[in-house]
Coordinates of N, CA, C and O and ligand atoms in Angstrom, one line a residue:
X1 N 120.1 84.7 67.0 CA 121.1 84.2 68.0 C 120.4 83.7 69.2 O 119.3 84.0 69.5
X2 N 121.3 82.8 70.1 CA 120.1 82.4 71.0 C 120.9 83.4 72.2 O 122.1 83.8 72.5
X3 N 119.3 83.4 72.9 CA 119.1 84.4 74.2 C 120.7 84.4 75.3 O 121.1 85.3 76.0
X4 N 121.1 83.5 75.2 CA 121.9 82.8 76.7 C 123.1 83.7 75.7 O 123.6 84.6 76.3
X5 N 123.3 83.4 74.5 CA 124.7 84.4 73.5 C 125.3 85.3 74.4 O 125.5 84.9 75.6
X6 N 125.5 85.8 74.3 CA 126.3 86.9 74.7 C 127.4 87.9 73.9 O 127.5 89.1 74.2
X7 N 128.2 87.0 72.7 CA 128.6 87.9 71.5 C 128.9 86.0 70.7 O 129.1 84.9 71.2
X8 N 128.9 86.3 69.5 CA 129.2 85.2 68.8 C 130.7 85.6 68.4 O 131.1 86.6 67.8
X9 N 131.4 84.8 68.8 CA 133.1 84.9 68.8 C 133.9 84.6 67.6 O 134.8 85.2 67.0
X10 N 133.1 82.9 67.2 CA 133.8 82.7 65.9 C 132.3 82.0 64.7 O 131.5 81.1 65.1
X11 N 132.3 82.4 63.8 CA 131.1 82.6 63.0 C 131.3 80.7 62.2 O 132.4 80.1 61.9
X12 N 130.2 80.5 62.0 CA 130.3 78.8 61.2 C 130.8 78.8 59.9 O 131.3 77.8 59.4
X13 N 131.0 80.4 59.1 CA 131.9 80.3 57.5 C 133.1 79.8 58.3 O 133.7 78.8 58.0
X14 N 133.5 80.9 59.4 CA 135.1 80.8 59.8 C 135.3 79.5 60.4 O 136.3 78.9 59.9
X15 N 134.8 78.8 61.3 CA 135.2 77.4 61.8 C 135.4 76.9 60.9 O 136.6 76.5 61.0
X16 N 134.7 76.6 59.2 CA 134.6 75.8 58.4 C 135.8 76.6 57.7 O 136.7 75.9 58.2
X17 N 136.1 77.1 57.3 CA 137.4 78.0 56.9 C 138.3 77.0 57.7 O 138.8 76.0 57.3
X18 N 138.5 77.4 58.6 CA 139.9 77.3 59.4 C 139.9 75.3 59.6 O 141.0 74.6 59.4
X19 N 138.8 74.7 59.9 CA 138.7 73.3 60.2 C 139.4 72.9 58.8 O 140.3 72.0 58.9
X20 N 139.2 73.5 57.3 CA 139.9 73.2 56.2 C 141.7 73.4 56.1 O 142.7 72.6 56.0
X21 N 141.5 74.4 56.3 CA 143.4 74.9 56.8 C 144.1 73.8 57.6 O 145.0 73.1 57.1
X22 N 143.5 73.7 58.7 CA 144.3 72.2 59.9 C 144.1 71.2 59.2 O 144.9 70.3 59.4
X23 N 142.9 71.0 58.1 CA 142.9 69.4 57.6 C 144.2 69.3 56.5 O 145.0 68.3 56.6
X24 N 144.4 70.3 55.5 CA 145.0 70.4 54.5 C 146.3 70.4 55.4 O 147.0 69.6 54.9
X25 N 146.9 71.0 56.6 CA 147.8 71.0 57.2 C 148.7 69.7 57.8 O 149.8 69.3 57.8
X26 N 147.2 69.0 58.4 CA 147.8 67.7 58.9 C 148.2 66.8 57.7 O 149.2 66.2 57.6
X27 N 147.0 66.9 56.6 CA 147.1 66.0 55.7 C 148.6 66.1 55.0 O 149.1 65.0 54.5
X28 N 149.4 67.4 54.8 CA 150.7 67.0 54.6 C 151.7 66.7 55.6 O 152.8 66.2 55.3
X29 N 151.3 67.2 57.0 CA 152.5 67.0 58.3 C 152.2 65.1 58.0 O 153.2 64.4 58.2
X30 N 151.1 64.5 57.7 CA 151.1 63.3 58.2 C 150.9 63.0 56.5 O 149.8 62.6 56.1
X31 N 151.7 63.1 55.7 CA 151.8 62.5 54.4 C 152.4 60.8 54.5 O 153.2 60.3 55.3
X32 N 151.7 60.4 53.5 CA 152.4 58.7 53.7 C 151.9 57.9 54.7 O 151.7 56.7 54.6
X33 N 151.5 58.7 55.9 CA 151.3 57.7 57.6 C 149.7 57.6 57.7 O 148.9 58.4 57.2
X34 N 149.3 56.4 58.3 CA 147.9 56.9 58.9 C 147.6 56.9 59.8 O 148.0 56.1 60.7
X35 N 146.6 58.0 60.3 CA 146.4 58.5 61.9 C 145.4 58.1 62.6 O 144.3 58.4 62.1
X36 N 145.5 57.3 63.7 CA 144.3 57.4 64.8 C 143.9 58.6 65.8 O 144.5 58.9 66.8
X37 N 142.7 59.3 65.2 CA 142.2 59.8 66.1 C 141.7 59.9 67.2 O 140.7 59.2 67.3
X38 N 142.2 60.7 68.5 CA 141.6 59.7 69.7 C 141.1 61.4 70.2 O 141.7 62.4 70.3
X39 N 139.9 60.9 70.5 CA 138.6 62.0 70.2 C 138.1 61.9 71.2 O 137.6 60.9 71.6
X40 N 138.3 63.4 72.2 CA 137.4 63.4 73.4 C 135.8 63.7 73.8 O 135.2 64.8 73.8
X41 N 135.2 62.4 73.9 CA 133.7 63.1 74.0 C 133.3 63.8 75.3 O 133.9 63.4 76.3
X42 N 132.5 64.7 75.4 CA 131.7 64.9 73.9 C 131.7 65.6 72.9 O 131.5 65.6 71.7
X43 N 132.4 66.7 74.1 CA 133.1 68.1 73.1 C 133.4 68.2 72.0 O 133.0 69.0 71.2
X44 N 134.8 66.7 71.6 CA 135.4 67.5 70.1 C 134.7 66.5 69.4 O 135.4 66.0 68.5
X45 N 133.3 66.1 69.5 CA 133.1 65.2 68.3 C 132.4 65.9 66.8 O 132.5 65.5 65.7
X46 N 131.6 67.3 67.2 CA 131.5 68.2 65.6 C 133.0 68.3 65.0 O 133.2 67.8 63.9
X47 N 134.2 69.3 65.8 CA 135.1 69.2 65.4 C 136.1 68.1 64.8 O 136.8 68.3 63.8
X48 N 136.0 66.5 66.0 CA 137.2 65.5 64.8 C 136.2 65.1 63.7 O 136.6 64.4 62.7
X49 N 134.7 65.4 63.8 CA 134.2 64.5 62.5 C 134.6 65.4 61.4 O 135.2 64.8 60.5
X50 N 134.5 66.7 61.2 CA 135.0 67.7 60.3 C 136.3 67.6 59.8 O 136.5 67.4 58.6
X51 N 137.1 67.7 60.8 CA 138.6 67.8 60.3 C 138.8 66.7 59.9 O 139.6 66.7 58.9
X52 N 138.5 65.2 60.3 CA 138.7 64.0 59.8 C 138.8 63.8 58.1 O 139.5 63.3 57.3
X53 N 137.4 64.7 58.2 CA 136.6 64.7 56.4 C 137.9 65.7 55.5 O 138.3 65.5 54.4
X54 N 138.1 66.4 56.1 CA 139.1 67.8 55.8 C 140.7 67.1 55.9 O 141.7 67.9 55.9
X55 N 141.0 65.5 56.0 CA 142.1 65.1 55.7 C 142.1 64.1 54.8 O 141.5 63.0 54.8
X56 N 143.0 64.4 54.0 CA 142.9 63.8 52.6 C 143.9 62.2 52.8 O 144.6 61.9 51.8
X57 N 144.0 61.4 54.1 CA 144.6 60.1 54.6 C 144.0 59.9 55.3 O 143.1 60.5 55.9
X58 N 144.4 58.2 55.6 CA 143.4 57.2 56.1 C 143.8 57.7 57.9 O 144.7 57.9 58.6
X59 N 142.4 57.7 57.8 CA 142.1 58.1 59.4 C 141.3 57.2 59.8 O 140.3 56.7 59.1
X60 N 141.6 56.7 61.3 CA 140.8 55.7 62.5 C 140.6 56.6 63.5 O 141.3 57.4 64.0
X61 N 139.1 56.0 63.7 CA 138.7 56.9 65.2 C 138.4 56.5 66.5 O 137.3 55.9 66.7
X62 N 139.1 56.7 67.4 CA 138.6 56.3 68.8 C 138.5 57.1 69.4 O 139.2 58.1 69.2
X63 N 137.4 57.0 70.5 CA 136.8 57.9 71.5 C 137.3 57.7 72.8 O 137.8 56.6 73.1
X64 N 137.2 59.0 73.8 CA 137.3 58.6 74.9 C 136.4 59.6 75.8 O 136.4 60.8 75.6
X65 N 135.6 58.9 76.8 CA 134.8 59.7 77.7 C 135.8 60.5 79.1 O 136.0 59.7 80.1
X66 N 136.2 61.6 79.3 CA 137.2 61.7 80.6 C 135.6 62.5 81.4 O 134.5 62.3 80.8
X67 N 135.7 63.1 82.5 CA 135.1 63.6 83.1 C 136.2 64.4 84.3 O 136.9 63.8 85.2
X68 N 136.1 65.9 84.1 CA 137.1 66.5 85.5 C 136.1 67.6 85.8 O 136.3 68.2 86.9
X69 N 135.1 68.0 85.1 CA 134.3 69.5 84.7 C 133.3 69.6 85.7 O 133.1 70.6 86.4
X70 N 132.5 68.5 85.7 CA 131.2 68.8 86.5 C 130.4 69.2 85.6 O 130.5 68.9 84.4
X71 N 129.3 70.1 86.3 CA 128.8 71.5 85.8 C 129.2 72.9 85.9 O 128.5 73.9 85.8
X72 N 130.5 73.0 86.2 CA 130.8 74.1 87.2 C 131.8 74.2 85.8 O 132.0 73.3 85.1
X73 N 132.3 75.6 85.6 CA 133.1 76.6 84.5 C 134.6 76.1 84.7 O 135.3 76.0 83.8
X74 N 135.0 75.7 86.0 CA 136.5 75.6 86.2 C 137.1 74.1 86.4 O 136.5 73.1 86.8
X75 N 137.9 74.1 86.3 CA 138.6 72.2 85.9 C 138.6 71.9 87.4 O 138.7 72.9 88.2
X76 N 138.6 70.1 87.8 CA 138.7 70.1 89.6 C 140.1 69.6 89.3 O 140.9 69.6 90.3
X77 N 140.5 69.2 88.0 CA 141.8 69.3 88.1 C 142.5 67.1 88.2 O 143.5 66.5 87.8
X78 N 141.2 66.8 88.9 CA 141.2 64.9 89.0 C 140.3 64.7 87.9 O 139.3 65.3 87.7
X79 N 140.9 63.7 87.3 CA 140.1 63.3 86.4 C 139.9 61.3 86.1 O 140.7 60.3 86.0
X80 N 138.6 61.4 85.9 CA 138.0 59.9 85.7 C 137.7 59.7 84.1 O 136.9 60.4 83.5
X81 N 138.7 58.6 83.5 CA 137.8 58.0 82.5 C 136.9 57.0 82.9 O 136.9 56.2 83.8
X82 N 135.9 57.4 82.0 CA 134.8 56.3 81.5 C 134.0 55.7 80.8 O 133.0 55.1 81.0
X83 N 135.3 56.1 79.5 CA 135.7 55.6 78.4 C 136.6 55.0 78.3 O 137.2 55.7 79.2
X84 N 137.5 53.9 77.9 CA 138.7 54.2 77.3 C 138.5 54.0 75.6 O 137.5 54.1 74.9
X85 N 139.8 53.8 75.1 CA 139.7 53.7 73.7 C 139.6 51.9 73.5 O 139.6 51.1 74.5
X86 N 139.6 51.6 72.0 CA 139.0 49.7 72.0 C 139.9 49.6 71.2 O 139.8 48.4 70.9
X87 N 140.7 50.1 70.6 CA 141.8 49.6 69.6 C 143.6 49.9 70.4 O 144.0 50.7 71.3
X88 N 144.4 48.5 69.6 CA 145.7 48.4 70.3 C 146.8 50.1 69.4 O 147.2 50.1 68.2
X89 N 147.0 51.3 70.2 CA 147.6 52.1 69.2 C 149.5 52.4 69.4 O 150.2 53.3 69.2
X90 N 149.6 50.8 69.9 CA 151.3 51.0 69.5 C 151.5 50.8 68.4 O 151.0 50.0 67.7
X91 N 152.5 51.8 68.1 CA 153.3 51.5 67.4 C 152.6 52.6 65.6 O 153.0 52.7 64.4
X92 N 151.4 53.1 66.2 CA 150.5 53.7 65.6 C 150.3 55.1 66.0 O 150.2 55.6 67.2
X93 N 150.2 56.3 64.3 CA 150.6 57.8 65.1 C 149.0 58.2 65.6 O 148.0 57.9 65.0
X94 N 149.1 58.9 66.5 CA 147.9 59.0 67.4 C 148.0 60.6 67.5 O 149.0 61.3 67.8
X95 N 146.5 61.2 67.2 CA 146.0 63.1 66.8 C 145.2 62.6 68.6 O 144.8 61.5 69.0
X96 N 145.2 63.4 69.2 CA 145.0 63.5 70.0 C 143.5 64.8 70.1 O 144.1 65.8 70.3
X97 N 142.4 65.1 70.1 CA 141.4 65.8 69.4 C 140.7 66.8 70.8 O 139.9 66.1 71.5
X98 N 140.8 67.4 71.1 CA 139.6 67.8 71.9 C 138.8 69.4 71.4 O 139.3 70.0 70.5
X99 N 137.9 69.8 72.1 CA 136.8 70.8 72.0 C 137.4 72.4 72.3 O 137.1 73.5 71.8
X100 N 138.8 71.8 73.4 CA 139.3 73.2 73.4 C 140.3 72.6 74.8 O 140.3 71.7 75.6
X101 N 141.3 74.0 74.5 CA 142.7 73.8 75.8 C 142.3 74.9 76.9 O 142.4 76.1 76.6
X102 N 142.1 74.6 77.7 CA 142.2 75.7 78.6 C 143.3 75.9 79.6 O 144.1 76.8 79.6
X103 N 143.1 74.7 81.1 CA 144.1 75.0 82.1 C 145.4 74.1 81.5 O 146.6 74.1 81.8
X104 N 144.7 73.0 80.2 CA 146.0 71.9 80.2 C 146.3 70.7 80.7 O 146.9 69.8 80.2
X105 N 145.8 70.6 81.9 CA 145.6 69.2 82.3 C 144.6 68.4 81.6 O 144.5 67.4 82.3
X106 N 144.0 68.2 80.9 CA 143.0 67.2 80.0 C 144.4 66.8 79.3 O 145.1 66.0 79.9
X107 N 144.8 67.6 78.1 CA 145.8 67.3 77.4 C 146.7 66.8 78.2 O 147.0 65.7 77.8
X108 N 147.4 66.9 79.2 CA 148.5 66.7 79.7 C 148.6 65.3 80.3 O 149.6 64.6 80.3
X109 N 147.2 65.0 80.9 CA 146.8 63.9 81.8 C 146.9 62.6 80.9 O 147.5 61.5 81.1
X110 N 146.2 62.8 80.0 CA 145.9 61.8 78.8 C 146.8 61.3 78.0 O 146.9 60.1 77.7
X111 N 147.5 62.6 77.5 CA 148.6 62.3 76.7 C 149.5 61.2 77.5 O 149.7 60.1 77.0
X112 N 149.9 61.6 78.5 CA 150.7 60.6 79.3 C 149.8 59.0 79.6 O 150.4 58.0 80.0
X113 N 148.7 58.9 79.4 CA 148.0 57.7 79.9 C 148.4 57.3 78.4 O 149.2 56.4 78.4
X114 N 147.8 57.9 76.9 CA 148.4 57.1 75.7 C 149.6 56.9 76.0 O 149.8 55.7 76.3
X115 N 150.8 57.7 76.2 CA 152.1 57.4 75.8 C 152.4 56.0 76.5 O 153.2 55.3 75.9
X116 N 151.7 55.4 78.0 CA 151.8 54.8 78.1 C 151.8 52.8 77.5 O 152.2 51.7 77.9
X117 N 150.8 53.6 76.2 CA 150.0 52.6 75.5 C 151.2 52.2 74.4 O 151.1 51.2 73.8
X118 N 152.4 53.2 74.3 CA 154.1 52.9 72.9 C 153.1 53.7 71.8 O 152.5 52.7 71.2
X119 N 152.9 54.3 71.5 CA 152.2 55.0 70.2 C 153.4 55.6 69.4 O 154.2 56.2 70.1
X120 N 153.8 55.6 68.0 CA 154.8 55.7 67.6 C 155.0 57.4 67.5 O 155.9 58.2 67.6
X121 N 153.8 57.5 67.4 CA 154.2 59.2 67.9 C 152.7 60.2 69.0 O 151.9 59.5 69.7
X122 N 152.6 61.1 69.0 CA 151.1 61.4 69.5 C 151.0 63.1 69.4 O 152.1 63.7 69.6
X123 N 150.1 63.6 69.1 CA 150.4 65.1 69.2 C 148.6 65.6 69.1 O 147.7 65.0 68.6
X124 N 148.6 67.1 69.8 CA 147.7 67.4 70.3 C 146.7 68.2 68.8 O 147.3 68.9 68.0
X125 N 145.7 68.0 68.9 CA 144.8 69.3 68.6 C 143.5 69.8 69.1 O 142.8 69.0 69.5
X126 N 143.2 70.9 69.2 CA 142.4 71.9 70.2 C 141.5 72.8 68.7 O 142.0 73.2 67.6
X127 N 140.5 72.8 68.9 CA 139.8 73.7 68.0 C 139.3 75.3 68.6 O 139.0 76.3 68.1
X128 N 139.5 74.9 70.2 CA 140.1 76.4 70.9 C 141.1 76.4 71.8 O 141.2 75.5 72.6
X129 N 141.8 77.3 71.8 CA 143.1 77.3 72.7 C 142.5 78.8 73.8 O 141.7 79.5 73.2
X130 N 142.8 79.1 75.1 CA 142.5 79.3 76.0 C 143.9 79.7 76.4 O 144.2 79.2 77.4
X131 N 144.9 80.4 75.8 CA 146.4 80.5 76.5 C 146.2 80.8 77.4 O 146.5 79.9 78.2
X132 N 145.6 82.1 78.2 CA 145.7 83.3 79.5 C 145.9 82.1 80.4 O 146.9 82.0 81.1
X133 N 144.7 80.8 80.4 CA 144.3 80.2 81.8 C 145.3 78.8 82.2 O 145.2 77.9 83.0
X134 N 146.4 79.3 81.1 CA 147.4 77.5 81.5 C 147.7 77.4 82.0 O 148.4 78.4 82.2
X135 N 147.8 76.4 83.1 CA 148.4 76.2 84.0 C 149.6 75.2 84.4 O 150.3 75.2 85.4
X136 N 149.5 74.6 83.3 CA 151.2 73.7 83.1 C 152.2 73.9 82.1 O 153.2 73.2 81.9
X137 N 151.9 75.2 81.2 CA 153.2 75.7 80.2 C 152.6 74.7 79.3 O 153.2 74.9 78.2
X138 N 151.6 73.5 79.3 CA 151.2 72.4 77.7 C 150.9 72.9 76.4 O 149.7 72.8 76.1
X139 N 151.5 73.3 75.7 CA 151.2 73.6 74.0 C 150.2 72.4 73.4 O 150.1 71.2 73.7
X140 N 149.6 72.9 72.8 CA 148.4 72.1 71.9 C 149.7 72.1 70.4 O 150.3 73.2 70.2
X141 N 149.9 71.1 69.6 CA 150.7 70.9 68.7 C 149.9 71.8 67.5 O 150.7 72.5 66.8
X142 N 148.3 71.9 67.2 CA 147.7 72.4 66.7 C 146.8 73.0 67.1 O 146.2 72.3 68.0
X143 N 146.1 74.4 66.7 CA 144.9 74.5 67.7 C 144.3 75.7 65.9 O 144.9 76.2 64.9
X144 N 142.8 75.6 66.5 CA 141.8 76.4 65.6 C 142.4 77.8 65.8 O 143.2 78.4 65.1
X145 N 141.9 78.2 67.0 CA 141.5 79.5 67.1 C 141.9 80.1 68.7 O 141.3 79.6 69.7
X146 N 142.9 80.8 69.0 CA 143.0 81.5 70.4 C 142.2 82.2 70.5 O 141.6 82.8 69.6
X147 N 142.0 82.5 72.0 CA 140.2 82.9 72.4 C 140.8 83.6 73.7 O 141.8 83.3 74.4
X148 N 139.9 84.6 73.8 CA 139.9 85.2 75.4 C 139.9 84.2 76.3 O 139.7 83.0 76.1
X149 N 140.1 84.9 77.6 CA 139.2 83.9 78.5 C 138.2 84.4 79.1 O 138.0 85.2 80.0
X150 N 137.5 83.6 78.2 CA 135.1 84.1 78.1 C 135.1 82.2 78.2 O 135.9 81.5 77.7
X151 N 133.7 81.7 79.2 CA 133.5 80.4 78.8 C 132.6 80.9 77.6 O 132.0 81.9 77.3
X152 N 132.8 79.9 77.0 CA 132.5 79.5 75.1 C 131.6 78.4 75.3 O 131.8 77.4 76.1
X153 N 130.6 78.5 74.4 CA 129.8 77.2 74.1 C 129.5 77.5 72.5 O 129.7 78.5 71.8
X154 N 129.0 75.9 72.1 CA 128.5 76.1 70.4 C 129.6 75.2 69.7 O 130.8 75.3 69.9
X155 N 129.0 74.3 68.9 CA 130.3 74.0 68.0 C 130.9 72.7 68.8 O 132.0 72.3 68.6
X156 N 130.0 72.0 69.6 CA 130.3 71.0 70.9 C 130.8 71.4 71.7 O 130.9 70.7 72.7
X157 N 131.5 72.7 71.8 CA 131.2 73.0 73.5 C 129.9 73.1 73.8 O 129.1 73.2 73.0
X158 N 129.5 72.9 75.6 CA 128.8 73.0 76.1 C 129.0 73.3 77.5 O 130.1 73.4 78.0
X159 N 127.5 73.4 78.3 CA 127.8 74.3 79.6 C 126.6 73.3 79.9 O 125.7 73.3 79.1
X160 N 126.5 72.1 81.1 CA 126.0 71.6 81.5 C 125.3 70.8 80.7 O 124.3 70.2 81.1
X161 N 125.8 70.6 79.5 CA 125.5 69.2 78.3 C 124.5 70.3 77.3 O 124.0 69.8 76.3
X162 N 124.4 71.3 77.6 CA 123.7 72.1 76.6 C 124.7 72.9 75.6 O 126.0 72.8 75.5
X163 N 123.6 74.0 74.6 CA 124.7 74.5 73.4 C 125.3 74.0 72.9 O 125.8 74.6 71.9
X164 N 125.8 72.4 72.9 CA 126.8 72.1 71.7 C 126.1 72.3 70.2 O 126.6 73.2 69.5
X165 N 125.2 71.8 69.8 CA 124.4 72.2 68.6 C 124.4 73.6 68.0 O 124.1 73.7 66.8
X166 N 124.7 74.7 68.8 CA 125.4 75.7 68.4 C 126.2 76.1 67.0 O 127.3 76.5 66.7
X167 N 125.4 76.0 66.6 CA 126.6 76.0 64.9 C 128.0 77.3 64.7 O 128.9 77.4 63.9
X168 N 127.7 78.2 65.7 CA 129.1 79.2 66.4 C 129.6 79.1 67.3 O 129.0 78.6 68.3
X169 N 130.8 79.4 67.3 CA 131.1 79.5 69.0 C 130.9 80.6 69.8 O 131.3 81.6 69.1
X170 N 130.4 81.1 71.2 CA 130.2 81.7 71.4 C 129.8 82.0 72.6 O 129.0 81.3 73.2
X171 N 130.3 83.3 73.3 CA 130.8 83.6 74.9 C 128.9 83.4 75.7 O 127.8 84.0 75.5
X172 N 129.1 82.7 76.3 CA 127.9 82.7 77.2 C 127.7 83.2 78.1 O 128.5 83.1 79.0
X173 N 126.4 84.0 78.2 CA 125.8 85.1 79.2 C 126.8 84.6 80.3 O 127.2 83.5 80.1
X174 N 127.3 85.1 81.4 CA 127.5 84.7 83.2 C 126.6 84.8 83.9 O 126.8 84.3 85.0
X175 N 125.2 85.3 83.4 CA 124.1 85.3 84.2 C 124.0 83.8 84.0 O 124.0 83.2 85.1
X176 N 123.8 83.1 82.9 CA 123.4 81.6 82.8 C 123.9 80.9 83.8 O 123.1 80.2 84.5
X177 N 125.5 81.1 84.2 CA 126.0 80.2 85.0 C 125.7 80.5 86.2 O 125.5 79.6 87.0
X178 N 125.6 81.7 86.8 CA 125.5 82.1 87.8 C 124.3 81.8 88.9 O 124.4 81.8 90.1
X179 N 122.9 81.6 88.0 CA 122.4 80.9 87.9 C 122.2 79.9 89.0 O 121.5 79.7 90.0
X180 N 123.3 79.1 88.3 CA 123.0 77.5 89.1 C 124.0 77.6 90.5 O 124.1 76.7 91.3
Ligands
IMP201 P1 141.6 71.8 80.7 O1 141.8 70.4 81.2 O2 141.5 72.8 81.8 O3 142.6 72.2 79.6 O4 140.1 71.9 80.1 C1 139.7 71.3 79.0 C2 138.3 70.9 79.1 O5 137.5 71.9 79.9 C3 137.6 70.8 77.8 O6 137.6 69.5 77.3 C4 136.2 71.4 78.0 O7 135.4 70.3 78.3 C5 136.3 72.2 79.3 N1 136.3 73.6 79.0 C6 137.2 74.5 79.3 N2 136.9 75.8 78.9 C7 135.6 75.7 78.4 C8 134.7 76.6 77.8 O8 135.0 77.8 77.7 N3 133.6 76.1 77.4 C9 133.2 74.8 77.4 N4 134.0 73.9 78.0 C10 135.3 74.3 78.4
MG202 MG1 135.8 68.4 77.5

């Protein structure tokens, strides 16, 4: 385990377990249709490449770079894209992907920036959900795994662009952060 660990939360059999369950899941919620994935980097990009593979329909993928994090553990709550997506997605059902939900505003902010875009439908998934720390009541339509609230890295989370390679997820020392 690497040194910075602190306890390994969810093990790589189990992500790979459960990433199958949500694919087999969407793949019948979204029978007949096909979905554009709109995939927040950098975080959920181990996670939509997996679940992508783990849905048995034609899937499109667009990315989007947001930035609200910093280096710092807690959301500032403003957020800058610096990404956007390159494809037209009205009229087109749109998975909405990220690394994990915590206060809710990522999901919340965005979602409303696509809806702006006419998307025939749009709905959330989270490969961690964070209930304790919401702060707008936002439901993830789908999520992996509910988690304390521990910051998590591994699995594309990361803590200052580090640990995503992480092949677990898992609570990171507070000495690390405290640190900086
Ligand atoms: P929200 O906008 O507060 O829901 O936060 C979502 C974003 O915060 C995610 O895209 C992550 O980048 C980041 N985040 C929140 N909690 C964690 C964590 O425990 N580890 C790593 N990143 C986190
Ligand atoms: Mg993120």
């Amino acid at each position: 385990m690497n040194e910075d660990i602190k306890k390994i939360l969810v093990s790589k059999e189990q992500i790979q377990k459960r990433v199958q369950e949500l694919g087999k899941q969407l793949t019948k919620d979204y029978a007949g249709k096909k979905v554009v994935m709109v995939v927040l980097l950098k975080g959920a990009a181990h996670f939509a490449t997996d679940l992508s593979e783990a849905m048995d329909i034609p899937v499109r993928m667009e990315f989007m770079v947001v930035s609200s994090y910093g280096n710092s553990t807690q959301t500032s709550g403003c957020m800058i894209i610096r990404l956007d997506i390159q494809d037209n997605i009205a009229g087109k059902d749109v998975l909405l992907v990220d690394d994990i939900i915590d206060s809710g505003m990522t999901f919340a902010n965005i979602k409303k920036m696509l809806q702006a875009k006419h998307p025939a439908s749009i709905k959330t998934v989270a490969l961690c959900d964070k209930k304790a720390r919401r702060t707008n009541g936002f439901n993830a339509d789908y999520s992996g795994f509910q988690i304390p609230d521990e910051f998590v890295v591994g699995y594309g989370l990361d803590y200052a662009g580090e640990y995503r390679n992480l092949p677990y997820i898992g609570i990171l020392k507070p000495s690390v952060y405290a640190r900086a």
